[in-house]
């Protein structure tokens, strides 16, 4: 599909009816990030964790005006709130942002970030954080040059997965 002009798309909060679109975009993101086998989200998991337990939220971009959307979602941002001990305030953590490859450069990424900014300010967030793969130079350029984001090169990301989380029990007192 040719890129949708900025005046011809809208962004809104995801609803349970959007779960199939979220799954599709998550799979497309996994393919883009060369991690297709890592995408394990299911409709059931999204239903529970986004719409019942509210562990995270998502916003979606659709072609067409909000009162007459046309077609499939063309972008998404999935986020949750964290907390900064240094600022004493919440932060918004952007888990994933994805714009369909054929829609990049049409303002969707900027509009998704703009909406995230509105959400962050409405929740008194001191920060909006996210991670980007080191090889993803087009995204890094966008974040730094267009958004004015600063690299957090003094920090290194760390992760425990399910097996390692389970192993933490050995330190219990």
Coordinates of C-alpha atoms in Angstrom, one line a residue:
X1 CA 0.0 0.0 0.0
X2 CA 1.4 3.5 -0.8
X3 CA 2.2 5.6 2.3
X4 CA -0.8 7.2 3.9
X5 CA -0.5 11.0 4.1
X6 CA -0.4 12.4 7.7
X7 CA -3.8 14.0 7.3
X8 CA -5.3 10.6 6.4
X9 CA -4.6 8.4 9.4
X10 CA -5.6 8.4 13.0
X11 CA -4.3 7.0 16.3
X12 CA -6.4 5.5 19.0
X13 CA -6.1 3.2 22.0
X14 CA -6.3 -0.5 21.3
X15 CA -9.3 -2.4 22.3
X16 CA -9.9 -6.2 22.7
X17 CA -11.3 -6.2 19.2
X18 CA -7.8 -5.1 17.9
X19 CA -6.0 -8.2 19.3
X20 CA -5.7 -9.8 15.8
X21 CA -4.1 -6.6 14.5
X22 CA -1.8 -6.4 17.5
X23 CA -0.7 -10.0 16.9
X24 CA -0.1 -9.3 13.2
X25 CA 2.0 -6.2 13.9
X26 CA 4.0 -8.0 16.6
X27 CA 4.8 -10.8 14.1
X28 CA 5.8 -8.2 11.5
X29 CA 8.0 -6.5 14.1
X30 CA 9.6 -9.8 15.1
X31 CA 10.4 -10.5 11.4
X32 CA 11.9 -7.0 11.0
X33 CA 14.1 -7.5 14.1
X34 CA 15.2 -11.0 12.8
X35 CA 13.6 -12.6 15.9
X36 CA 10.5 -14.3 14.4
X37 CA 10.8 -17.4 16.7
X38 CA 10.9 -15.1 19.8
X39 CA 7.4 -13.7 19.2
X40 CA 5.3 -15.9 21.5
X41 CA 2.4 -13.5 22.2
X42 CA -1.0 -15.1 21.7
X43 CA -4.5 -13.6 21.5
X44 CA -5.2 -15.1 24.9
X45 CA -2.1 -13.6 26.5
X46 CA -2.9 -10.1 25.1
X47 CA -6.5 -10.3 26.3
X48 CA -5.4 -11.1 29.8
X49 CA -2.3 -8.9 30.1
X50 CA -3.4 -5.8 28.2
X51 CA -7.2 -5.7 28.8
X52 CA -7.8 -7.6 32.0
X53 CA -4.8 -7.2 34.2
X54 CA -3.7 -3.9 32.5
X55 CA 0.0 -4.8 32.6
X56 CA 0.5 -2.8 29.4
X57 CA -1.4 -0.6 26.9
X58 CA -1.2 -0.1 23.2
X59 CA -2.1 2.6 20.7
X60 CA -2.7 1.9 17.0
X61 CA -2.5 3.9 13.8
X62 CA -5.1 3.2 11.2
X63 CA -5.6 4.7 7.7
X64 CA -8.6 7.0 7.3
X65 CA -10.3 9.4 9.7
X66 CA -11.3 8.2 13.2
X67 CA -15.0 8.2 12.2
X68 CA -14.4 6.2 9.1
X69 CA -11.2 4.0 9.4
X70 CA -10.2 2.0 6.4
X71 CA -8.0 -1.1 6.3
X72 CA -5.6 -2.7 8.7
X73 CA -3.5 -1.1 11.4
X74 CA -0.4 0.5 10.0
X75 CA 1.5 1.2 13.2
X76 CA 1.5 0.5 16.9
X77 CA 3.1 1.4 20.2
X78 CA 3.0 -0.9 23.2
X79 CA 3.9 0.7 26.5
X80 CA 3.7 0.4 30.3
X81 CA 4.4 2.6 33.3
X82 CA 7.5 2.2 35.5
X83 CA 8.8 4.3 38.4
X84 CA 12.0 6.3 38.9
X85 CA 13.5 6.4 42.4
X86 CA 15.6 9.4 41.3
X87 CA 12.7 11.6 40.1
X88 CA 10.1 10.1 42.5
X89 CA 7.7 10.0 39.6
X90 CA 6.3 7.5 37.1
X91 CA 7.9 7.0 33.7
X92 CA 6.5 5.6 30.5
X93 CA 8.4 2.7 29.0
X94 CA 7.9 2.1 25.3
X95 CA 8.2 -1.7 24.9
X96 CA 7.7 -1.7 21.1
X97 CA 7.0 0.8 18.3
X98 CA 6.4 -0.5 14.8
X99 CA 5.3 1.2 11.6
X100 CA 4.5 -0.9 8.6
X101 CA 7.6 -0.8 6.2
X102 CA 5.5 0.7 3.4
X103 CA 4.2 3.4 5.7
X104 CA 7.6 4.7 7.0
X105 CA 8.3 8.3 6.3
X106 CA 4.6 9.3 6.3
X107 CA 4.6 10.8 9.9
X108 CA 3.1 7.8 11.7
X109 CA 6.1 7.2 13.9
X110 CA 6.1 10.9 14.9
X111 CA 2.4 10.8 15.5
X112 CA 2.7 7.7 17.7
X113 CA 5.4 9.4 19.8
X114 CA 3.3 12.5 20.0
X115 CA 0.4 10.5 21.5
X116 CA 2.9 8.8 23.9
X117 CA 4.0 12.2 25.0
X118 CA 0.3 13.2 25.7
X119 CA -0.1 10.0 27.7
X120 CA 3.2 10.5 29.6
X121 CA 2.2 14.1 30.5
X122 CA -1.3 13.1 31.5
X123 CA 0.3 10.6 34.0
X124 CA 2.9 13.1 35.3
X125 CA 5.8 11.0 33.8
X126 CA 9.3 12.4 34.2
X127 CA 10.7 10.2 31.4
X128 CA 9.8 8.3 28.3
X129 CA 12.3 5.4 27.9
X130 CA 12.8 2.7 25.3
X131 CA 15.5 0.4 23.9
X132 CA 16.6 0.1 20.3
X133 CA 18.7 -2.6 18.7
X134 CA 22.2 -1.5 18.0
X135 CA 22.1 -2.5 14.3
X136 CA 18.9 -0.5 13.7
X137 CA 20.6 2.7 12.6
X138 CA 17.6 4.1 10.7
X139 CA 15.6 4.1 14.0
X140 CA 18.5 5.4 16.0
X141 CA 18.9 8.3 13.5
X142 CA 15.1 9.1 13.8
X143 CA 15.2 9.0 17.6
X144 CA 18.3 11.2 17.9
X145 CA 17.8 13.6 15.0
X146 CA 14.0 14.0 14.8
X147 CA 12.9 13.4 18.4
X148 CA 16.0 14.7 20.1
X149 CA 16.5 11.5 22.2
X150 CA 19.7 10.9 24.0
X151 CA 21.5 7.6 23.9
X152 CA 21.9 6.0 27.3
X153 CA 25.3 4.4 26.5
X154 CA 26.4 4.4 30.1
X155 CA 23.7 1.8 30.9
X156 CA 23.6 -1.8 29.8
X157 CA 20.4 -3.7 29.6
X158 CA 20.0 -6.9 31.6
X159 CA 17.4 -9.6 31.5
X160 CA 16.4 -12.8 33.3
X161 CA 14.0 -15.1 31.4
X162 CA 11.6 -17.6 33.0
X163 CA 14.2 -20.3 33.9
X164 CA 16.5 -17.7 35.6
X165 CA 13.5 -16.1 37.4
X166 CA 12.6 -19.5 38.7
X167 CA 16.2 -20.0 39.8
X168 CA 16.0 -16.9 42.0
X169 CA 14.1 -19.0 44.6
X170 CA 17.5 -20.4 45.6
X171 CA 18.3 -17.0 47.2
X172 CA 15.1 -17.0 49.3
X173 CA 15.6 -16.4 53.1

